Short mmCIF file of C-alpha atoms and ligand atoms in Angstrom, two decimals:
data_model
loop_
_atom_site.label_atom_id
_atom_site.label_comp_id
_atom_site.label_asym_id
_atom_site.label_seq_id
_atom_site.Cartn_x
_atom_site.Cartn_y
_atom_site.Cartn_z
CA MET A 1 81.70 -18.69 -43.98
CA THR A 2 80.12 -16.18 -41.64
CA ARG A 3 82.60 -15.23 -38.97
CA ILE A 4 80.29 -13.23 -36.71
CA LEU A 5 76.56 -13.68 -36.23
CA VAL A 6 74.64 -10.93 -34.42
CA THR A 7 71.13 -11.60 -33.12
CA GLY A 8 68.46 -9.07 -32.13
CA ARG A 9 69.05 -6.71 -35.05
CA THR A 10 65.84 -4.77 -34.32
CA GLY A 11 66.58 -4.12 -30.63
CA GLN A 12 68.34 -1.17 -29.02
CA VAL A 13 71.75 -2.81 -28.76
CA GLY A 14 71.30 -4.84 -31.95
CA SER A 15 70.50 -1.67 -33.93
CA ALA A 16 73.56 0.11 -32.56
CA LEU A 17 75.74 -2.87 -33.49
CA TYR A 18 74.16 -2.89 -36.93
CA GLU A 19 74.92 0.81 -37.45
CA ARG A 20 78.59 0.22 -36.64
CA LEU A 21 79.14 -3.11 -38.37
CA ALA A 22 76.64 -3.59 -41.18
CA THR A 23 79.12 -2.78 -43.93
CA ARG A 24 81.89 -5.06 -42.61
CA LYS A 25 82.48 -8.36 -44.37
CA GLY A 26 81.83 -11.66 -42.64
CA ILE A 27 79.14 -10.38 -40.29
CA LEU A 28 75.55 -11.51 -40.49
CA PHE A 29 72.74 -9.79 -38.58
CA VAL A 30 69.57 -11.75 -37.98
CA ASP A 31 66.16 -10.93 -36.62
CA ARG A 32 63.41 -13.09 -35.19
CA SER A 33 62.07 -14.05 -38.63
CA GLU A 34 65.43 -15.59 -39.60
CA MET A 35 66.36 -17.25 -36.30
CA ASN A 36 63.71 -17.48 -33.60
CA ILE A 37 65.65 -17.97 -30.40
CA ALA A 38 62.62 -19.32 -28.60
CA HIS A 39 63.01 -22.51 -30.68
CA PRO A 40 66.36 -24.15 -29.82
CA GLU A 41 66.02 -26.78 -32.57
CA ASP A 42 65.69 -24.01 -35.17
CA VAL A 43 68.67 -22.26 -33.62
CA HIS A 44 70.78 -25.44 -33.93
CA LEU A 45 69.67 -25.91 -37.53
CA PHE A 46 70.38 -22.30 -38.48
CA LEU A 47 73.80 -22.28 -36.82
CA ARG A 48 74.81 -25.49 -38.60
CA GLN A 49 74.00 -23.80 -41.91
CA ILE A 50 75.73 -20.50 -41.13
CA GLU A 51 78.67 -21.87 -39.09
CA PRO A 52 79.58 -18.69 -37.19
CA GLU A 53 82.76 -18.55 -35.11
CA VAL A 54 81.50 -15.71 -32.94
CA ILE A 55 77.93 -15.05 -31.86
CA ILE A 56 76.93 -11.72 -30.35
CA ASN A 57 73.56 -12.34 -28.75
CA ALA A 58 71.75 -9.01 -28.49
CA ALA A 59 68.34 -10.71 -28.56
CA ALA A 60 66.38 -11.28 -25.37
CA TYR A 61 62.91 -11.36 -23.92
CA THR A 62 63.06 -7.91 -22.29
CA ALA A 63 59.41 -7.14 -21.47
CA VAL A 64 59.96 -7.18 -17.71
CA ASP A 65 56.34 -6.90 -16.58
CA GLN A 66 54.90 -9.09 -19.33
CA ALA A 67 57.34 -11.84 -18.40
CA GLU A 68 55.57 -12.28 -15.06
CA SER A 69 52.64 -13.89 -16.90
CA ASP A 70 54.68 -15.32 -19.79
CA GLU A 71 57.38 -17.24 -17.94
CA ASN A 72 57.71 -20.14 -20.38
CA MET A 73 58.39 -17.89 -23.33
CA ALA A 74 60.78 -15.70 -21.35
CA ARG A 75 62.71 -18.85 -20.36
CA CYS A 76 62.73 -20.21 -23.93
CA VAL A 77 64.32 -17.00 -25.20
CA ASN A 78 66.54 -16.07 -22.26
CA ARG A 79 67.74 -19.57 -21.33
CA ASP A 80 66.97 -22.30 -23.86
CA GLY A 81 67.86 -20.38 -27.02
CA VAL A 82 70.99 -19.10 -25.29
CA LEU A 83 72.01 -22.65 -24.41
CA ALA A 84 71.65 -23.67 -28.07
CA MET A 85 74.03 -20.86 -29.04
CA ALA A 86 76.47 -21.79 -26.26
CA GLU A 87 76.49 -25.42 -27.42
CA TRP A 88 77.25 -24.41 -30.99
CA VAL A 89 80.05 -22.07 -29.97
CA ASP A 90 81.51 -24.75 -27.72
CA SER A 91 81.43 -27.32 -30.52
CA VAL A 92 83.53 -25.10 -32.82
CA GLY A 93 85.74 -23.49 -30.15
CA GLY A 94 84.17 -20.13 -30.99
CA LEU A 95 83.08 -17.27 -28.75
CA LEU A 96 79.69 -16.25 -27.39
CA VAL A 97 79.17 -12.62 -26.40
CA HIS A 98 76.00 -12.38 -24.39
CA TYR A 99 74.28 -9.47 -22.63
CA SER A 100 72.75 -9.75 -19.22
CA THR A 101 71.24 -7.44 -16.66
CA ASP A 102 71.37 -5.70 -13.29
CA TYR A 103 68.06 -7.48 -12.59
CA VAL A 104 69.94 -10.68 -11.69
CA PHE A 105 70.53 -8.97 -8.30
CA ASP A 106 67.91 -8.22 -5.66
CA GLY A 107 69.20 -4.70 -5.03
CA SER A 108 69.59 -5.13 -1.27
CA LYS A 109 73.37 -4.56 -1.21
CA ALA A 110 74.49 -1.30 0.38
CA GLY A 111 77.14 -0.51 -2.27
CA ALA A 112 77.84 -1.26 -5.91
CA TYR A 113 77.50 -4.86 -7.07
CA VAL A 114 80.64 -6.61 -8.28
CA GLU A 115 80.58 -9.47 -10.78
CA ASP A 116 80.91 -12.22 -8.15
CA ASP A 117 78.15 -11.01 -5.85
CA ALA A 118 75.39 -13.53 -5.27
CA ALA A 119 72.49 -13.30 -7.70
CA ASN A 120 68.96 -13.27 -6.35
CA PRO A 121 66.58 -12.07 -9.06
CA LEU A 122 63.25 -10.61 -7.99
CA SER A 123 61.41 -11.08 -11.28
CA VAL A 124 60.80 -13.72 -13.95
CA TYR A 125 62.85 -11.63 -16.39
CA GLY A 126 65.76 -11.41 -13.95
CA ARG A 127 65.52 -15.13 -13.12
CA THR A 128 65.47 -16.25 -16.76
CA LYS A 129 68.39 -13.94 -17.60
CA TRP A 130 70.32 -15.42 -14.66
CA GLU A 131 69.51 -18.93 -15.92
CA GLY A 132 70.82 -17.86 -19.32
CA GLU A 133 74.09 -16.80 -17.73
CA GLU A 134 74.33 -20.07 -15.84
CA VAL A 135 73.79 -22.30 -18.88
CA ILE A 136 76.53 -20.42 -20.71
CA ARG A 137 79.01 -20.92 -17.85
CA GLU A 138 78.00 -24.56 -17.43
CA SER A 139 78.35 -25.27 -21.17
CA GLY A 140 82.06 -24.57 -20.91
CA CYS A 141 82.02 -22.45 -24.07
CA ARG A 142 84.35 -19.49 -24.49
CA HIS A 143 82.20 -16.57 -23.49
CA LEU A 144 81.86 -12.98 -22.45
CA ILE A 145 78.77 -12.22 -20.37
CA LEU A 146 78.29 -8.45 -20.26
CA ARG A 147 75.80 -7.24 -17.67
CA THR A 148 74.41 -3.84 -18.45
CA SER A 149 71.63 -1.62 -17.09
CA TRP A 150 68.96 0.92 -18.07
CA VAL A 151 69.73 0.72 -21.80
CA ILE A 152 68.94 3.78 -23.90
CA ALA A 153 69.24 4.28 -27.65
CA ARG A 154 67.96 6.32 -30.54
CA GLN A 155 66.15 3.23 -31.86
CA GLY A 156 63.61 1.17 -29.99
CA LYS A 157 61.39 1.68 -26.98
CA ASN A 158 62.99 3.20 -23.92
CA PHE A 159 62.50 5.55 -20.96
CA ILE A 160 63.60 8.65 -22.90
CA ARG A 161 60.89 8.22 -25.53
CA THR A 162 58.29 7.51 -22.83
CA ILE A 163 59.16 10.65 -20.86
CA LEU A 164 59.16 12.83 -23.99
CA ARG A 165 55.80 11.43 -25.06
CA LEU A 166 54.24 11.94 -21.64
CA GLY A 167 55.92 15.34 -21.36
CA ALA A 168 54.11 16.50 -24.49
CA GLU A 169 50.75 15.24 -23.21
CA ARG A 170 50.69 16.03 -19.48
CA ALA A 171 51.50 18.84 -17.06
CA THR A 172 52.26 16.51 -14.14
CA LEU A 173 53.88 13.11 -13.80
CA ASN A 174 54.87 10.76 -10.97
CA VAL A 175 58.23 8.98 -11.32
CA VAL A 176 59.90 6.67 -8.81
CA ASN A 177 63.01 7.94 -7.05
CA ASP A 178 64.06 4.90 -5.01
CA GLN A 179 65.60 2.79 -7.78
CA TYR A 180 69.22 3.67 -8.54
CA GLY A 181 71.21 2.78 -11.62
CA ALA A 182 73.25 4.01 -14.55
CA PRO A 183 71.54 4.70 -17.89
CA THR A 184 73.85 3.13 -20.44
CA SER A 185 73.74 3.98 -24.12
CA ALA A 186 73.63 1.27 -26.75
CA ASP A 187 76.48 3.11 -28.48
CA LEU A 188 78.67 2.73 -25.40
CA ILE A 189 77.75 -0.95 -25.18
CA THR A 190 78.57 -1.40 -28.87
CA ASP A 191 81.91 0.44 -28.77
CA SER A 192 82.95 -1.41 -25.61
CA THR A 193 81.90 -4.78 -27.02
CA LEU A 194 84.01 -4.23 -30.12
CA ALA A 195 86.99 -3.14 -28.01
CA LEU A 196 86.59 -6.26 -25.87
CA LEU A 197 86.44 -8.46 -28.95
CA ASP A 198 89.70 -7.02 -30.25
CA LYS A 199 91.44 -7.90 -26.99
CA ILE A 200 89.85 -11.32 -26.66
CA GLU A 201 91.25 -12.28 -30.06
CA LEU A 202 94.69 -12.03 -28.50
CA GLU A 203 94.25 -13.00 -24.86
CA ASP A 204 91.81 -15.72 -23.85
CA HIS A 205 92.31 -15.29 -20.12
CA HIS A 206 90.06 -12.21 -20.23
CA LEU A 207 86.97 -14.34 -20.87
CA GLY A 208 84.20 -14.33 -18.26
CA THR A 209 81.53 -12.07 -16.76
CA TYR A 210 81.76 -8.27 -16.66
CA HIS A 211 79.65 -5.29 -15.72
CA LEU A 212 79.41 -3.03 -18.73
CA VAL A 213 77.63 0.11 -17.56
CA ALA A 214 78.21 3.85 -17.71
CA SER A 215 79.78 5.45 -14.64
CA GLY A 216 77.85 7.34 -11.98
CA LEU A 217 74.40 6.83 -10.64
CA THR A 218 70.96 8.36 -10.87
CA ASP A 219 67.35 7.45 -10.12
CA TRP A 220 64.41 7.38 -12.53
CA HIS A 221 62.96 10.66 -11.21
CA ALA A 222 66.25 12.54 -11.59
CA PHE A 223 66.75 10.96 -15.01
CA ALA A 224 63.27 12.09 -16.13
CA CYS A 225 64.10 15.66 -15.05
CA PHE A 226 67.41 15.50 -16.92
CA ILE A 227 65.62 14.38 -20.10
CA LEU A 228 63.05 17.19 -19.85
CA GLN A 229 65.78 19.79 -19.22
CA VAL A 230 67.77 18.75 -22.28
CA ALA A 231 64.60 18.67 -24.41
CA ALA A 232 63.39 22.07 -23.17
CA GLY A 233 66.86 23.51 -23.83
CA MET A 234 66.49 22.43 -27.46
CA GLY A 235 63.13 24.22 -27.72
CA LEU A 236 60.87 21.17 -27.75
CA PRO A 237 57.38 22.32 -26.71
CA LEU A 238 56.46 20.43 -23.53
CA LYS A 239 53.52 20.69 -21.14
CA LEU A 240 55.58 19.07 -18.40
CA LYS A 241 58.23 21.15 -16.62
CA PRO A 242 60.97 19.29 -14.74
CA GLU A 243 59.84 20.85 -11.44
CA ALA A 244 56.34 19.38 -11.98
CA VAL A 245 57.67 15.81 -11.97
CA GLN A 246 56.74 14.32 -8.61
CA ALA A 247 59.10 11.87 -6.93
CA ILE A 248 57.29 8.81 -5.59
CA PRO A 249 58.42 5.54 -3.98
CA SER A 250 58.21 2.28 -5.95
CA SER A 251 55.56 1.12 -3.48
CA ALA A 252 53.23 3.81 -4.90
CA TYR A 253 53.72 2.68 -8.51
CA ALA A 254 51.98 -0.60 -9.32
CA VAL A 255 53.76 -2.83 -11.83
CA ALA A 256 53.70 -6.59 -12.27
CA ALA A 257 57.43 -7.23 -11.73
CA LYS A 258 59.47 -6.27 -8.70
CA ARG A 259 62.58 -4.22 -9.51
CA PRO A 260 65.77 -3.97 -7.47
CA HIS A 261 66.19 -0.68 -5.57
CA ASN A 262 69.93 -0.77 -6.05
CA SER A 263 71.01 -1.45 -9.64
CA HIS A 264 74.46 0.03 -9.14
CA LEU A 265 76.95 -2.21 -10.97
CA ALA A 266 80.63 -1.56 -10.33
CA ASN A 267 82.43 -1.30 -13.69
CA ASP A 268 86.01 -1.43 -12.34
CA LYS A 269 86.71 -4.95 -13.58
CA VAL A 270 86.15 -4.19 -17.27
CA ARG A 271 88.21 -1.00 -16.94
CA GLN A 272 91.07 -2.74 -15.18
CA GLU A 273 91.15 -5.84 -17.40
CA PHE A 274 90.59 -4.14 -20.74
CA GLY A 275 91.50 -0.49 -20.15
CA ILE A 276 88.06 0.53 -21.39
CA GLN A 277 86.87 3.96 -20.31
CA LEU A 278 83.23 4.05 -19.27
CA PRO A 279 82.18 7.70 -19.08
CA ALA A 280 79.54 9.24 -16.80
CA TRP A 281 76.01 8.24 -17.78
CA GLN A 282 75.17 11.85 -18.73
CA GLU A 283 77.78 11.77 -21.52
CA GLY A 284 76.01 8.88 -23.20
CA ALA A 285 72.46 9.96 -22.39
CA GLU A 286 72.60 13.54 -23.64
CA PRO A 287 73.39 12.72 -27.30
CA VAL A 288 70.65 10.09 -27.31
CA ILE A 289 68.12 12.55 -25.90
CA ARG A 290 69.23 15.23 -28.38
CA SER A 291 68.92 12.84 -31.27
CA ILE A 292 65.41 11.69 -30.28
CA VAL A 293 64.27 15.30 -29.67
CA ALA A 294 65.65 16.36 -33.08
CA GLU A 295 63.75 13.50 -34.68
CA ILE A 296 60.51 14.56 -32.91
CA MET A 297 60.98 18.20 -33.93
CA GLN A 298 61.39 17.23 -37.58
CA LYS A 299 58.01 15.51 -37.68
N1 LIG B 1 66.69 -2.61 -22.06
C1 LIG B 1 67.32 -2.50 -20.89
O1 LIG B 1 67.10 -1.54 -20.14
C2 LIG B 1 68.31 -3.55 -20.47
C3 LIG B 1 68.85 -3.46 -19.18
C4 LIG B 1 69.79 -4.42 -18.79
C5 LIG B 1 70.17 -5.42 -19.66
N2 LIG B 1 69.61 -5.50 -20.89
C6 LIG B 1 70.02 -6.59 -21.78
O2 LIG B 1 70.66 -6.03 -22.91
C7 LIG B 1 70.39 -6.84 -24.06
C8 LIG B 1 69.87 -5.97 -25.19
O3 LIG B 1 68.67 -5.34 -24.74
P1 LIG B 1 67.88 -4.29 -25.64
O4 LIG B 1 67.46 -3.17 -24.77
O5 LIG B 1 68.63 -4.02 -26.90
O6 LIG B 1 66.58 -5.16 -25.95
P2 LIG B 1 65.36 -4.84 -26.92
O7 LIG B 1 65.50 -3.45 -27.48
O8 LIG B 1 64.13 -5.20 -26.19
O9 LIG B 1 65.60 -5.85 -28.12
C9 LIG B 1 65.44 -7.22 -27.92
C10 LIG B 1 65.71 -7.90 -29.24
O10 LIG B 1 65.52 -9.31 -29.03
C11 LIG B 1 64.71 -9.78 -30.09
N3 LIG B 1 63.97 -10.98 -29.72
C12 LIG B 1 63.07 -11.12 -28.73
N4 LIG B 1 62.58 -12.38 -28.74
C13 LIG B 1 63.18 -13.02 -29.77
C14 LIG B 1 63.08 -14.33 -30.32
N5 LIG B 1 62.23 -15.22 -29.81
N6 LIG B 1 63.86 -14.65 -31.36
C15 LIG B 1 64.70 -13.75 -31.90
N7 LIG B 1 64.83 -12.49 -31.45
C16 LIG B 1 64.07 -12.13 -30.40
C17 LIG B 1 63.78 -8.64 -30.41
O11 LIG B 1 63.19 -8.84 -31.66
P3 LIG B 1 61.72 -8.25 -32.03
O12 LIG B 1 61.99 -6.83 -32.45
O13 LIG B 1 61.25 -9.11 -33.11
O14 LIG B 1 60.89 -8.34 -30.78
C18 LIG B 1 64.76 -7.48 -30.36
O15 LIG B 1 65.49 -7.39 -31.57
C19 LIG B 1 69.45 -7.95 -23.59
O16 LIG B 1 70.18 -9.09 -23.28
C20 LIG B 1 68.84 -7.38 -22.32
O17 LIG B 1 68.45 -8.41 -21.43
C21 LIG B 1 68.70 -4.57 -21.33
#
């Protein structure tokens, strides 16, 4: 019997989980070809065959702008497939660990968002992720909903790779500086998830919704400059110097989906309840940048 099923093996968080856990017994990692979450009936069928006790759902429809014109599919993946997993877990008294996002908030709060603040997503992605959270809570299954933000990893598409690619091609770049958040490494998410799971085994009252983000705050413009500084310090040839990155407001950068200005998630609850240390975002970001730069320099 498979004890733990992990979805989204090819994603940023799924890959980090895979790196840590692949050799452990009783854990099965699946990708879209094995269990397509957009099809709840297939999910039910697959889960009945595998019979997991714990599901870690690292799969999601994460293409934020594309979701604006692909709402049905985003909802199938982020709500309906999630409900199928919640129903299974509930039927066996198992546990669902599910990731969610800062984009469930509208970003209008003056300070950091706490877990109980009212959601008001601005985008289809944010709305479908919120609906996914809600169906989990309504299902009554034992669950951990872990909201994270600005995920970065060695594997997969992310802001670091985009900046390094553009930095090699261009001498100037505009980046928005009025969206604030904490870049959070997939390794930190993985390590924290595993620490949470250890505690949950013993104490059920810790179940619920948590913000799982690195500490501190930055904006995309400052983060882009940080990436370029680390890369330049390693000797990566770049056309773009950090001082040539222009800060612009979101209103000057046309994208399909609206993003919250304030993505600051308070992480006190997870620290207080579980004693988990969530370091400053730079501590997680720098090794990821270094690793991606080293990979580029080897090519
Ligand atoms: N990325 C961020 O900045 C960010 C921010 C806040 C919260 N989050 C949340 O954190 C979690 C992990 O995000 P991530 O950055 O690791 O995402 P990601 O890199 O985009 O990976 C998403 C994963 O979901 C899989 N997937 C998508 N549709 C699927 C389907 N129909 N059936 C099965 N698998 C499917 C993808 O498979 P394919 O490779 O086949 O597409 C991929 O493995 C998600 O819940 C996300 O909402 C992410």
